[in-house]
mmCIF file with all atom_site columns, C-alpha atoms in Angstrom:
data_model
loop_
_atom_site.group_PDB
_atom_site.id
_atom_site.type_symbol
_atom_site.label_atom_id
_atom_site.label_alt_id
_atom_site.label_comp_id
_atom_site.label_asym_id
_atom_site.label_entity_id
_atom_site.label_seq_id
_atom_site.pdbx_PDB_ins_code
_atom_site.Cartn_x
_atom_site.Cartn_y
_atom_site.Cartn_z
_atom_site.occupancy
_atom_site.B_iso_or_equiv
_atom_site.pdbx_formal_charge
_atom_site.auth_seq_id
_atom_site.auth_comp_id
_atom_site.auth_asym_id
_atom_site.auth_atom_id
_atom_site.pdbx_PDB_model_num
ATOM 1  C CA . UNK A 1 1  ? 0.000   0.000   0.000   1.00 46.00 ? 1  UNK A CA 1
ATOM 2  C CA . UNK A 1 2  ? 1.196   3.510   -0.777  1.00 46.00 ? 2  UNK A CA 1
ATOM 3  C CA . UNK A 1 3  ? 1.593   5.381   1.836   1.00 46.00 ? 3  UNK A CA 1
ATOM 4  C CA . UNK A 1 4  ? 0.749   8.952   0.173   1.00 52.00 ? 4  UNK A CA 1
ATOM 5  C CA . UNK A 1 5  ? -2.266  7.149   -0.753  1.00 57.00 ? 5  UNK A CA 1
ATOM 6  C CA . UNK A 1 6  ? -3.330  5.798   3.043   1.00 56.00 ? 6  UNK A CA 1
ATOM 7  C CA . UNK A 1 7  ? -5.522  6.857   5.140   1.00 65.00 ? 7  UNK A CA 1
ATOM 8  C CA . UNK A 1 8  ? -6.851  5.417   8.293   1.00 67.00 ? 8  UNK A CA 1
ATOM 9  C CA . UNK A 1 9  ? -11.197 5.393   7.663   1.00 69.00 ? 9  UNK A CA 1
ATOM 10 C CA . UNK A 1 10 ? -14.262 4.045   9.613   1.00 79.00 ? 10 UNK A CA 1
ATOM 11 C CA . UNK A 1 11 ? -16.956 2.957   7.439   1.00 80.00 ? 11 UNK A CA 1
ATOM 12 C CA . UNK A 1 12 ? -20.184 0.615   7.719   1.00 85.00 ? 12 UNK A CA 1
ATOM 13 C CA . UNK A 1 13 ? -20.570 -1.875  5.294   1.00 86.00 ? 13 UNK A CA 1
ATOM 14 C CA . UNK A 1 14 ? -23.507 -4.036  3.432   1.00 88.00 ? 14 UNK A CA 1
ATOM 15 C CA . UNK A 1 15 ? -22.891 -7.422  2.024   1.00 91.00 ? 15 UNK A CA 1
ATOM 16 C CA . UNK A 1 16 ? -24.315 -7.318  -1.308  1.00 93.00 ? 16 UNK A CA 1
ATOM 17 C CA . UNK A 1 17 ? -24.805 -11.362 -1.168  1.00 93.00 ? 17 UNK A CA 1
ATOM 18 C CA . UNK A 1 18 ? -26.511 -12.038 2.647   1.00 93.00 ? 18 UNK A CA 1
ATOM 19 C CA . UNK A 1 19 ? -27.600 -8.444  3.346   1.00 90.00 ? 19 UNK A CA 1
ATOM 20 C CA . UNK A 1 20 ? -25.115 -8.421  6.838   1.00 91.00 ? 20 UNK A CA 1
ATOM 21 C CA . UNK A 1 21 ? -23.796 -5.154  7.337   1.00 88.00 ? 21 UNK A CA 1
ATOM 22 C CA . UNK A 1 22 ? -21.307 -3.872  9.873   1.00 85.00 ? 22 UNK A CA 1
ATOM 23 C CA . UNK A 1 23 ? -19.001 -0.825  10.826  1.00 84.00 ? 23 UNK A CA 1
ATOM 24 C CA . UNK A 1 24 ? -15.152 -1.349  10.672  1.00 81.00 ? 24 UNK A CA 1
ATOM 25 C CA . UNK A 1 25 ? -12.061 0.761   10.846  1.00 80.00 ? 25 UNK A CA 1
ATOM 26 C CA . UNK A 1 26 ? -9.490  0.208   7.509   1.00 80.00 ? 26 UNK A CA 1
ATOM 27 C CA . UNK A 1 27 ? -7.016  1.167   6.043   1.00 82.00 ? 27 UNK A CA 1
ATOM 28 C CA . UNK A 1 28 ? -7.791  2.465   2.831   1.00 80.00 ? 28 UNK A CA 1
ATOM 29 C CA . UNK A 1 29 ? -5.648  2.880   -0.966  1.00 83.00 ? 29 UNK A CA 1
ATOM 30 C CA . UNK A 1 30 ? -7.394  5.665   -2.963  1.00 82.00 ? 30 UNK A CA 1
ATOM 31 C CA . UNK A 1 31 ? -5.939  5.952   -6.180  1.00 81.00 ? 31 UNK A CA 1
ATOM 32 C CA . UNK A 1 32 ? -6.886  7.129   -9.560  1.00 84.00 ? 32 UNK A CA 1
ATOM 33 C CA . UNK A 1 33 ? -6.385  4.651   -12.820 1.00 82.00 ? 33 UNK A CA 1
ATOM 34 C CA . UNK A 1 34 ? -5.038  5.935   -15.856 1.00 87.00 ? 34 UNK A CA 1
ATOM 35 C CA . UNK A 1 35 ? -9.238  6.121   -17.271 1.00 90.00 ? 35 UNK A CA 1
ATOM 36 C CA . UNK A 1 36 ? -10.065 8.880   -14.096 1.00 89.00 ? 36 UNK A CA 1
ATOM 37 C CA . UNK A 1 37 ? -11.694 6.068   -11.863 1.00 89.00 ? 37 UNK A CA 1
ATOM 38 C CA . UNK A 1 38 ? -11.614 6.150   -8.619  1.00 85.00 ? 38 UNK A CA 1
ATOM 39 C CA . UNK A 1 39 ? -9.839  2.886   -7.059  1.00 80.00 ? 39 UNK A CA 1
ATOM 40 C CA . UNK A 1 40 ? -11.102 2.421   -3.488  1.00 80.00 ? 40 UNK A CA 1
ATOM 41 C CA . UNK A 1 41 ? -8.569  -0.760  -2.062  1.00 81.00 ? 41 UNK A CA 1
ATOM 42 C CA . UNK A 1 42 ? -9.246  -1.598  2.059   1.00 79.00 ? 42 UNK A CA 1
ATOM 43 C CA . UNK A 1 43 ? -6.840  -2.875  4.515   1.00 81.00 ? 43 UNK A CA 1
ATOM 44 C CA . UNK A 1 44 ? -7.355  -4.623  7.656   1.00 74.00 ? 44 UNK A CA 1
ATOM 45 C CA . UNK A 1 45 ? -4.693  -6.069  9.512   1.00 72.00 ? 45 UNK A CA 1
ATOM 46 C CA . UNK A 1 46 ? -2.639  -5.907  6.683   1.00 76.00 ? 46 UNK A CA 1
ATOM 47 C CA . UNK A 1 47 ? -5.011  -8.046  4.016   1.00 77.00 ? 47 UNK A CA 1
ATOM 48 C CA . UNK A 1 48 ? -6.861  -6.412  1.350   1.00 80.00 ? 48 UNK A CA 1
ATOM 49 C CA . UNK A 1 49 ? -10.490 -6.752  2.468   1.00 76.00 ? 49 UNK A CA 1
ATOM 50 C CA . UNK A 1 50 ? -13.423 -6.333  3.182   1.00 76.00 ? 50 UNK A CA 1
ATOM 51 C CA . UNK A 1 51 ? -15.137 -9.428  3.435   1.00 85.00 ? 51 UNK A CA 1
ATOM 52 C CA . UNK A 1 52 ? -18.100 -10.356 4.506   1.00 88.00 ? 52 UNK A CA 1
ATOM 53 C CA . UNK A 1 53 ? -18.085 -11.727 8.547   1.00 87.00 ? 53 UNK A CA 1
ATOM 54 C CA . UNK A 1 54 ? -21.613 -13.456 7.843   1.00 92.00 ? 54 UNK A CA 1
ATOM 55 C CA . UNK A 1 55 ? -20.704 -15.381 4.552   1.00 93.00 ? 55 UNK A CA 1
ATOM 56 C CA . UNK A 1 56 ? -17.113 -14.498 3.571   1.00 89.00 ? 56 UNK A CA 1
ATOM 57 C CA . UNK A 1 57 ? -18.468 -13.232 0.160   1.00 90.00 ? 57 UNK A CA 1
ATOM 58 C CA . UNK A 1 58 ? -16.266 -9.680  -1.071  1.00 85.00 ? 58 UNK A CA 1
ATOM 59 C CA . UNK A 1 59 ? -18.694 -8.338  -2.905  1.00 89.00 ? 59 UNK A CA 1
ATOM 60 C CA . UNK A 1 60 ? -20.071 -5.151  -0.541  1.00 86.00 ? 60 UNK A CA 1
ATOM 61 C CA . UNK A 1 61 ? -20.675 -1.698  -0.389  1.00 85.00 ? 61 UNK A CA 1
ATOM 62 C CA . UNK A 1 62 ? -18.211 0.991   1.627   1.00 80.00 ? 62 UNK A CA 1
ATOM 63 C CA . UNK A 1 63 ? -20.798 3.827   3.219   1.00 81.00 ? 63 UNK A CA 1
ATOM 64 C CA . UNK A 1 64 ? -19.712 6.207   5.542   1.00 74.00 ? 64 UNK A CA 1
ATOM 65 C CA . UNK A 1 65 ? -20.291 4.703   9.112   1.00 71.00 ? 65 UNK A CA 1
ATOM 66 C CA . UNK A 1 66 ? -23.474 4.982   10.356  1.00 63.00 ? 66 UNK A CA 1
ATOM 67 C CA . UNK A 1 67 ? -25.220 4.930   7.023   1.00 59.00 ? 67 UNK A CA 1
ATOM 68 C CA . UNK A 1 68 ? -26.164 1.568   6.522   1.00 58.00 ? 68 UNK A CA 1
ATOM 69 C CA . UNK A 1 69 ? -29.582 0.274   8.066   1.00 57.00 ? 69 UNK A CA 1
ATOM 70 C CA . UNK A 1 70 ? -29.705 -3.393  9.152   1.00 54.00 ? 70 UNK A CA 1
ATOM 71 C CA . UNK A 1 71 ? -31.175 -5.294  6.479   1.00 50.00 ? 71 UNK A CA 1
ATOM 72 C CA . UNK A 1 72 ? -32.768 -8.468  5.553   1.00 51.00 ? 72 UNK A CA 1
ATOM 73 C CA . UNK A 1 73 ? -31.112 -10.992 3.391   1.00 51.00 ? 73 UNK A CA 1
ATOM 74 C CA . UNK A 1 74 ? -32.996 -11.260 0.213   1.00 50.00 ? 74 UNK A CA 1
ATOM 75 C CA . UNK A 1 75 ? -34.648 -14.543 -1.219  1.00 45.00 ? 75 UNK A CA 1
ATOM 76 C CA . UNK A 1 76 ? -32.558 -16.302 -3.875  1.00 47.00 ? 76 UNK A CA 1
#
């Protein structure tokens, strides 16, 4: 991780597979590709994450803490 591009951040965040959602402190990589888009990269404990505590799954949404409303997991 760059260090210019660190930053210490709390943020809540919503599994996009089982619906869990949680707040967590991370380390996160902002950085800008060569197309202008923004590429977000989070740290915890040294590992690229997040990841789901519920189901493991990496697909989920950064908000800023406090944002995120528990929600139900939807029917698949």
């Amino acid at each position: 991780m760059d260090a210019e591009h660190a930053r210490c951040v709390d943020y809540s965040f919503l599994c996009l597979d089982c619906g869990h959602s949680w707040d967590g402190t991370y380390n996160i990589d902002i950085t800008v590709d060569e197309h202008g888009h923004i590429a977000p990269v989070y740290y915890l404990d040294g590992r690229q994450s997040p990841r789901c505590p519920a189901c493991e799954n990496h697909e989920v949404r950064a908000i800023r803490r406090g944002r995120v409303p528990p929600a139900r997991p939807h029917a698949r």
